[in-house]
Amino acid sequence: MKEFAERYKRELVDNVMPFWVRNSKDETHGGFFTCLERDGKVFDTDKFMWLQGRQVWTLSMLYNQMEQKPVWKEMAEQGAEFMLKNGRDAQGDWYFSLDRSGRPLMQSYNIFSDCFASMGLGALYKVTGKDEHAEVAFDTFKRILARQDNPKGKYNKIYPGTRSLKGFSLPMILSNLALELEHIVDVTTVESLIDKVVYEVMEVFYQSDTGLIMENVQLNGAFSDSFEGRLVNPGHIIEAMWFMMDIADRKSDKGLMDRCIDIALQALEFGWDEQYGGILYFKDIHNKPPQQLEWDQKLWWVHAEALVCMAKAYAYTGNEKCRVWFEKLDAYSFANFSDPTYGEWFGYLNRQGEPLLTLKGGKWKGCFHVPRALHKVYSVLQETPICTAIKR
Amino acid sequence: MKEFAERYKRELVDNVMPFWVRNSKDETHGGFFTCLERDGKVFDTDKFMWLQGRQVWTLSMLYNQMEQKPVWKEMAEQGAEFMLKNGRDAQGDWYFSLDRSGRPLMQSYNIFSDCFASMGLGALYKVTGKDEHAEVAFDTFKRILARQDNPKGKYNKIYPGTRSLKGFSLPMILSNLALELEHIVDVTTVESLIDKVVYEVMEVFYQSDTGLIMENVQLNGAFSDSFEGRLVNPGHIIEAMWFMMDIADRKSDKGLMDRCIDIALQALEFGWDEQYGGILYFKDIHNKPPQQLEWDQKLWWVHAEALVCMAKAYAYTGNEKCRVWFEKLDAYSFANFSDPTYGEWFGYLNRQGEPLLTLKGGKWKGCFHVPRALHKVYSVLQETPICTAIKR
């Protein structure tokens, strides 16, 4: 495992981060370009706020936890400056996108912009100690909690009452955000939020008959036999399980840890494509045709998060099945996603494993899942798994 | 060409329409099931209003123009009854979707529901002569014209002023709807709408440097170098060109007819996949990575509409290039989309031409493009192309 750890560190420091440092900085207007072709050339200059926040987070986190590289700090600060200057509407909610110069393009309909703005500024505060970074992170966090029951607000197109569903993404993100903002948010709020999201994820969205977590459930957690209700996103389940494992580790809750590993393994079995390898993007729980035309594609973030999940699961418990899955995912990902020629990972493969798009960044892919995953895997595999297992 | 005509008629009457008659009728609540598996089994019971309207149109049109089959009339009437009873909100705008029993699920954010409700009821009026069918078709048509500059209303997430674009879909549909409602709408309105949409399609959205029509342009018709602005949907261009050719035929405007054929051929050349055959779903005009993950898929409607376009182009003008393209499209479509085992066509193929989903109907595919295309090709190829060419 030490050899894996070294390889992940080299991939992060020599292959992935240099790609973003070299290509993503907008020297003219501030902020980051994220629409980058295979070789790093900028192909579009729009700025998606959630990816701006994510990149500020990644640079700040690596500066805090990996190495105090001045260029990482400087890029994080110039990203935050652009965000703070241009990113919010009059209510303090974050726009979805801006043009290159910072003028709003798309309204604040998407609460994930706010989640990653808060997370990015929270991490940057650990680097800079500037009050403004903590304050805006905290104010944004409060707005997220206030909006959480109707995150889309007036842009919500669902007719009220006929089929009320709630989505898994927000509680999932909040379970990670709560831990990320512990240094800013009071302990009572953090603890009660953690209890609430663990209950939502592990009880409400979890379905005992299949051992899986659904993307959308009825308000009381019951299964909904509809397109939305039948949808399974294996990557989301697996990513959420390592968020939950971090909480289990923090609480020394071995029961929760074991349940997380069971669910993650179940999601991997369910999502793995036996024909071509890799994890499918979407499946219908009843094997009906899903609405998502991209259902059979292999996405970078799904595999990056699965690597983190299995590395943590093995490191925390020594579970041999998790080591086997980790090695299988590692082989698939480094053979198909990683691009040693130009750096970073391809984002979108077709079912057969060939690049469907050769971009390295776009509207939905930025400097986040790959470097975070490489750093998490490196960090966790540095520890001796067996010692960790014995501790528990 | 007579042999082609016969084959298209048989495909329509023996393969496609029996599939819908057999499988899509909801005997309990009225209206149509459109979520049908390969063998016709209902896999979801939600009712999408635009597909309800489209099926009423198809059944009525075939009853009017093909054969007075009682079952077609009866199904059209029961579909319209369900629509009229449940389909509209307090403003008279059509919901996007209802549950099986008719309760609204998704608000009236999508003006294409209204377009196809109007078109369906307008065609049904020719069958039934009932005032209500004409009145609701006309009222809906007036609401579409009133909403056309901001069709999404309060659900529009674009921030005003930064990058104002307009979309091609609505003028394109209106060019067809105007002719479909000629028996209901006064002649001045029809003529001025036709003049307006021909100008929009052929001048504003058309870009002379590439010879193609863009999905989104600036309000003055200028190219927008953005994800939306660079998007080309070859199927949309080709479908719109046969709408325009119908108008050219009606006006005996040979100049317009020739331009339509040039643009359609250009779109076919641009969209054809030299590697695997078939027409790609989306391309970026500058060959940058498109946002649409489904960009390389082969969709039934694109190929159905291309068959209509090339059949009409050949029949109207005798242009030999169009005959060659028609035969190439015919070979691809009957080899890959048509399903002689269970009827109807597959909807979604992967780039290689294999079914990506085996459904015959869903949220976006109903009883419309395939039967309309088969009927149009059959009708137009029955006439002698050379005589038609000489007439002009």
Coordinates of C-alpha atoms in Angstrom, one line a residue, chain B residues 5-371:
Chain B
A5 CA -43.4 4.1 -51.2
E6 CA -45.0 0.7 -50.8
R7 CA -42.4 -0.4 -48.2
Y8 CA -43.0 2.8 -46.2
K9 CA -46.7 2.3 -46.3
R10 CA -46.4 -1.3 -45.0
E11 CA -44.0 -0.3 -42.3
L12 CA -46.6 2.3 -41.2
V13 CA -49.7 0.2 -41.4
D14 CA -48.3 -3.3 -40.5
N15 CA -45.4 -2.5 -38.1
V16 CA -45.7 0.9 -36.4
M17 CA -49.3 1.9 -35.9
P18 CA -50.4 -1.6 -34.6
F19 CA -47.7 -1.2 -31.9
W20 CA -49.3 2.0 -30.6
V21 CA -52.9 0.8 -31.0
R22 CA -52.1 -2.4 -29.1
N23 CA -50.0 -1.0 -26.2
S24 CA -50.6 2.7 -25.6
K25 CA -54.2 3.1 -24.6
D26 CA -55.0 3.6 -20.9
E27 CA -58.4 1.9 -20.7
T28 CA -58.8 3.0 -17.0
H29 CA -58.0 6.7 -16.9
G30 CA -57.9 7.7 -20.6
G31 CA -55.0 9.2 -22.5
F32 CA -51.9 7.3 -23.7
F33 CA -49.1 5.4 -22.1
T34 CA -45.9 6.3 -23.9
C35 CA -43.3 4.6 -21.7
L36 CA -43.2 1.3 -23.5
E37 CA -40.5 -1.3 -23.5
R38 CA -39.3 -3.1 -26.6
D39 CA -42.2 -5.5 -26.6
G40 CA -44.8 -2.8 -25.8
K41 CA -45.0 -3.5 -22.1
V42 CA -45.8 -0.3 -20.1
F43 CA -42.8 0.5 -17.8
D44 CA -44.0 3.8 -16.5
T45 CA -47.5 5.4 -16.4
D46 CA -46.7 9.2 -16.3
K47 CA -48.3 11.2 -19.1
F48 CA -46.3 13.8 -20.8
M49 CA -48.6 16.4 -22.3
W50 CA -46.6 17.1 -25.5
L51 CA -46.6 13.4 -26.3
Q52 CA -50.4 13.1 -25.6
G53 CA -50.9 16.0 -28.1
R54 CA -48.6 14.4 -30.6
Q55 CA -50.4 11.1 -30.5
V56 CA -53.8 12.8 -31.0
W57 CA -52.3 14.5 -34.0
T58 CA -50.8 11.4 -35.5
L59 CA -54.0 9.4 -35.1
S60 CA -56.2 12.2 -36.5
M61 CA -53.9 12.9 -39.4
L62 CA -53.8 9.3 -40.5
Y63 CA -57.5 9.1 -40.2
N64 CA -57.8 12.2 -42.4
Q65 CA -55.2 11.4 -44.9
M66 CA -54.6 7.7 -44.9
E67 CA -57.5 5.5 -44.0
Q68 CA -60.7 6.1 -41.9
K69 CA -59.9 3.4 -39.4
P70 CA -62.4 3.6 -36.5
V71 CA -59.8 2.6 -33.9
W72 CA -57.6 5.6 -34.9
K73 CA -60.5 8.0 -34.4
E74 CA -61.6 6.4 -31.2
M75 CA -58.1 6.6 -29.7
A76 CA -57.6 10.2 -30.8
E77 CA -60.9 11.1 -29.1
Q78 CA -60.1 9.4 -25.9
G79 CA -56.7 11.0 -25.8
A80 CA -58.2 14.5 -26.4
E81 CA -60.8 13.9 -23.7
F82 CA -58.1 13.1 -21.2
M83 CA -56.1 16.2 -22.3
L84 CA -59.1 18.6 -22.1
K85 CA -60.1 17.3 -18.7
N86 CA -56.7 17.4 -17.0
G87 CA -54.1 19.1 -19.1
R88 CA -54.3 22.9 -18.5
D89 CA -53.5 25.2 -15.6
A90 CA -55.7 28.2 -14.6
Q91 CA -54.1 30.4 -17.3
G92 CA -54.9 27.8 -20.0
D93 CA -51.3 26.8 -20.4
W94 CA -50.5 23.1 -20.7
Y95 CA -48.8 21.2 -17.9
F96 CA -45.6 19.4 -18.9
S97 CA -46.7 16.1 -17.3
L98 CA -49.5 14.5 -15.3
D99 CA -49.6 11.3 -13.4
R100 CA -51.6 8.3 -14.7
S101 CA -54.9 9.6 -13.2
G102 CA -54.4 13.1 -14.6
R103 CA -53.1 15.0 -11.6
P104 CA -50.4 17.6 -12.5
L105 CA -46.8 16.6 -11.9
M106 CA -44.8 19.3 -13.7
Q107 CA -45.8 22.9 -14.3
S108 CA -46.4 24.5 -17.7
Y109 CA -42.8 25.6 -18.1
N110 CA -42.5 24.1 -21.6
I111 CA -44.3 25.8 -24.5
F112 CA -43.8 22.7 -26.7
S113 CA -46.6 21.0 -24.7
D114 CA -48.9 23.8 -25.9
C115 CA -47.6 23.6 -29.5
F116 CA -48.5 19.9 -29.7
A117 CA -51.8 20.2 -27.8
S118 CA -52.8 22.9 -30.3
M119 CA -51.6 20.8 -33.3
G120 CA -53.3 17.6 -32.0
L121 CA -56.7 19.3 -31.3
G122 CA -56.5 21.1 -34.6
A123 CA -56.1 17.9 -36.5
L124 CA -58.8 16.2 -34.4
Y125 CA -61.2 19.0 -35.3
K126 CA -61.0 17.8 -38.9
V127 CA -62.1 14.4 -37.8
T128 CA -64.9 15.4 -35.3
G129 CA -66.0 18.8 -36.3
K130 CA -66.6 19.5 -32.6
D131 CA -66.3 23.2 -31.7
E132 CA -64.5 22.5 -28.5
H133 CA -61.5 21.0 -30.4
A134 CA -61.2 24.0 -32.7
E135 CA -61.7 26.5 -29.8
V136 CA -59.0 25.0 -27.5
A137 CA -56.6 24.6 -30.4
F138 CA -57.1 28.3 -31.3
D139 CA -57.0 29.6 -27.7
T140 CA -53.8 27.6 -27.1
F141 CA -52.3 29.0 -30.4
K142 CA -53.0 32.5 -29.2
R143 CA -51.3 31.8 -25.8
I144 CA -48.2 30.5 -27.7
L145 CA -48.0 33.7 -29.7
A146 CA -48.4 35.8 -26.6
R147 CA -45.6 33.8 -24.8
Q148 CA -43.2 33.4 -27.7
D149 CA -40.7 36.0 -26.6
N150 CA -40.2 34.5 -23.1
P151 CA -41.6 31.0 -23.4
K152 CA -40.3 29.8 -20.1
G153 CA -41.8 32.7 -18.2
K154 CA -40.8 32.7 -14.5
Y155 CA -38.8 29.5 -14.9
N156 CA -36.3 31.3 -17.2
K157 CA -33.0 31.1 -15.3
I158 CA -31.0 33.4 -17.7
Y159 CA -29.8 36.6 -16.0
P160 CA -31.2 39.4 -18.2
G161 CA -28.9 41.5 -20.4
T162 CA -25.5 39.8 -20.2
R163 CA -25.9 37.4 -23.0
S164 CA -29.4 37.5 -24.6
L165 CA -29.9 34.6 -27.0
K166 CA -32.9 33.2 -28.7
G167 CA -33.5 29.6 -29.6
F168 CA -34.3 28.0 -32.9
S169 CA -36.9 25.4 -31.7
L170 CA -39.9 27.7 -31.3
P171 CA -39.7 29.5 -34.7
M172 CA -39.1 26.1 -36.3
I173 CA -42.2 24.5 -34.7
L174 CA -44.3 27.6 -35.5
S175 CA -43.4 27.2 -39.2
N176 CA -45.1 23.8 -39.1
L177 CA -47.9 24.8 -36.7
A178 CA -48.9 27.7 -38.9
L179 CA -49.7 25.3 -41.8
E180 CA -51.3 22.7 -39.5
L181 CA -53.8 25.3 -38.1
E182 CA -54.7 27.0 -41.4
H183 CA -58.3 25.6 -41.2
I184 CA -58.7 27.3 -37.7
V185 CA -56.7 30.5 -37.8
D186 CA -57.5 33.5 -40.0
V187 CA -55.5 33.8 -43.1
T188 CA -53.8 37.1 -42.2
T189 CA -52.4 35.7 -39.0
V190 CA -51.2 32.6 -40.9
E191 CA -49.6 34.5 -43.7
S192 CA -47.8 37.0 -41.5
L193 CA -46.6 34.3 -39.1
I194 CA -45.3 32.3 -42.1
D195 CA -43.4 35.3 -43.4
K196 CA -42.0 36.0 -40.0
V197 CA -40.8 32.4 -39.3
V198 CA -39.3 32.0 -42.8
Y199 CA -37.3 35.2 -42.2
E200 CA -36.2 34.0 -38.7
V201 CA -35.2 30.5 -39.9
M202 CA -33.6 31.4 -43.3
E203 CA -32.0 34.7 -42.4
V204 CA -31.6 35.2 -38.6
F205 CA -30.6 31.7 -37.5
Y206 CA -28.9 30.9 -40.8
Q207 CA -25.2 31.7 -40.8
S208 CA -23.8 32.4 -44.3
D209 CA -20.2 31.6 -43.5
T210 CA -20.9 28.0 -42.7
G211 CA -24.2 27.5 -44.6
L212 CA -25.7 26.1 -41.4
I213 CA -28.5 27.1 -38.9
M214 CA -27.5 27.5 -35.3
E215 CA -29.6 26.4 -32.3
N216 CA -29.1 29.7 -30.5
V217 CA -28.1 33.2 -31.8
Q218 CA -28.0 36.7 -30.5
L219 CA -31.2 38.7 -30.8
N220 CA -29.9 40.3 -34.0
G221 CA -28.9 37.0 -35.4
A222 CA -25.2 37.4 -34.8
F223 CA -23.2 34.3 -33.8
S224 CA -22.5 33.9 -30.1
D225 CA -19.2 32.3 -29.2
S226 CA -20.5 30.4 -26.2
F227 CA -21.6 26.8 -25.5
E228 CA -25.2 27.6 -26.5
G229 CA -24.1 29.7 -29.5
R230 CA -21.7 27.1 -30.9
L231 CA -24.2 24.3 -30.8
V232 CA -25.4 22.6 -34.0
N233 CA -28.3 20.1 -34.0
P234 CA -28.2 18.7 -37.5
G235 CA -31.5 16.9 -37.0
H236 CA -33.2 20.1 -36.2
I237 CA -31.8 21.9 -39.3
I238 CA -32.9 19.0 -41.5
E239 CA -36.4 18.8 -40.0
A240 CA -36.8 22.6 -40.3
M241 CA -35.8 22.4 -44.0
W242 CA -38.7 20.2 -44.9
F243 CA -41.1 22.5 -43.0
M244 CA -39.6 25.4 -45.1
M245 CA -39.9 23.3 -48.3
D246 CA -43.6 22.8 -47.6
I247 CA -43.9 26.6 -47.4
A248 CA -41.8 27.0 -50.6
D249 CA -44.1 24.5 -52.3
R250 CA -47.2 26.4 -51.2
K251 CA -45.8 29.7 -52.4
S252 CA -44.2 28.2 -55.5
D253 CA -41.0 29.8 -54.4
K254 CA -38.3 28.0 -56.3
G255 CA -35.5 30.2 -54.8
L256 CA -36.6 29.2 -51.3
M257 CA -36.9 25.6 -52.3
D258 CA -33.3 25.5 -53.6
R259 CA -31.9 27.2 -50.5
C260 CA -33.6 24.7 -48.3
I261 CA -32.1 21.8 -50.2
D262 CA -28.6 23.4 -50.1
I263 CA -28.9 23.9 -46.3
A264 CA -30.2 20.4 -45.7
L265 CA -27.4 18.8 -47.7
Q266 CA -24.9 20.9 -45.9
A267 CA -26.3 19.8 -42.5
L268 CA -26.2 16.1 -43.6
E269 CA -22.6 16.4 -44.7
F270 CA -21.8 18.2 -41.4
G271 CA -23.7 15.8 -39.2
W272 CA -23.0 12.4 -40.8
D273 CA -20.7 10.1 -38.9
E274 CA -18.1 8.9 -41.4
Q275 CA -16.8 6.4 -38.9
Y276 CA -19.9 4.5 -38.0
G277 CA -22.6 5.9 -40.2
G278 CA -25.8 7.7 -39.0
I279 CA -26.2 11.4 -38.1
L280 CA -24.6 12.7 -34.9
Y281 CA -27.0 14.3 -32.4
F282 CA -25.0 17.4 -31.6
K283 CA -21.8 19.1 -32.8
D284 CA -19.9 22.2 -31.8
I285 CA -19.5 24.4 -34.9
H286 CA -15.8 25.0 -34.0
N287 CA -15.3 21.3 -33.1
K288 CA -14.9 22.2 -29.5
P289 CA -16.2 19.7 -26.9
P290 CA -20.0 20.0 -26.7
Q291 CA -21.8 20.0 -23.3
Q292 CA -24.2 17.3 -24.3
L293 CA -22.9 13.9 -23.2
E294 CA -25.3 12.3 -25.7
W295 CA -23.6 14.2 -28.6
D296 CA -22.5 11.0 -30.5
Q297 CA -25.7 9.1 -30.3
K298 CA -28.0 8.2 -33.2
L299 CA -31.6 9.2 -32.5
W300 CA -34.7 7.9 -34.3
W301 CA -36.3 11.3 -34.9
V302 CA -33.2 12.7 -36.6
H303 CA -33.2 9.9 -39.1
A304 CA -36.9 9.9 -39.6
E305 CA -36.9 13.6 -40.4
A306 CA -33.9 13.3 -42.7
L307 CA -35.8 10.7 -44.7
V308 CA -38.8 13.0 -45.1
C309 CA -36.5 15.9 -46.0
M310 CA -34.6 14.0 -48.7
A311 CA -37.7 12.3 -50.1
K312 CA -39.5 15.7 -50.4
A313 CA -36.3 17.3 -51.9
Y314 CA -36.1 14.6 -54.5
A315 CA -39.8 14.5 -55.3
Y316 CA -40.0 18.3 -55.5
T317 CA -36.8 18.9 -57.6
G318 CA -35.4 15.5 -58.9
N319 CA -32.0 16.5 -57.4
E320 CA -29.9 13.4 -57.7
K321 CA -27.8 14.1 -54.6
C322 CA -31.0 13.9 -52.6
R323 CA -31.9 10.5 -54.0
V324 CA -28.5 9.2 -53.0
W325 CA -28.8 10.6 -49.5
F326 CA -32.4 9.2 -49.2
E327 CA -31.2 5.7 -50.0
K328 CA -28.2 5.9 -47.6
L329 CA -30.5 7.1 -44.8
D330 CA -33.1 4.5 -45.7
A331 CA -30.5 1.7 -45.5
Y332 CA -29.1 2.9 -42.1
S333 CA -32.6 3.4 -40.6
F334 CA -34.1 0.1 -41.6
A335 CA -31.0 -1.8 -40.6
N336 CA -30.7 -0.1 -37.2
F337 CA -33.9 1.5 -36.0
S338 CA -36.8 -0.6 -37.3
D339 CA -37.8 -3.6 -35.1
P340 CA -39.7 -6.1 -37.2
T341 CA -40.0 -8.4 -34.2
Y342 CA -42.1 -6.2 -31.9
G343 CA -42.9 -3.3 -34.1
E344 CA -42.0 0.5 -34.0
W345 CA -38.4 1.8 -34.1
F346 CA -35.7 1.8 -31.4
G347 CA -35.2 5.4 -30.2
Y348 CA -31.6 5.6 -29.1
L349 CA -28.6 4.0 -30.6
N350 CA -25.0 4.4 -29.4
R351 CA -22.4 5.7 -31.8
Q352 CA -21.8 2.2 -33.1
G353 CA -25.4 1.8 -34.0
E354 CA -26.5 -0.6 -31.3
P355 CA -29.5 0.1 -29.1
L356 CA -28.5 2.2 -26.1
L357 CA -31.9 1.8 -24.7
T358 CA -34.4 -0.8 -26.0
L359 CA -37.5 1.3 -25.2
K360 CA -40.0 2.1 -28.0
G361 CA -41.4 5.1 -26.1
G362 CA -40.6 7.2 -23.1
K363 CA -40.6 10.8 -21.9
W364 CA -39.3 12.1 -25.2
K365 CA -40.4 9.5 -27.7
G366 CA -44.1 8.8 -28.5
C367 CA -46.3 8.1 -31.5
F368 CA -45.2 10.9 -33.7
H369 CA -41.9 11.1 -35.7
V370 CA -41.8 7.6 -37.1
P371 CA -45.5 7.4 -38.3

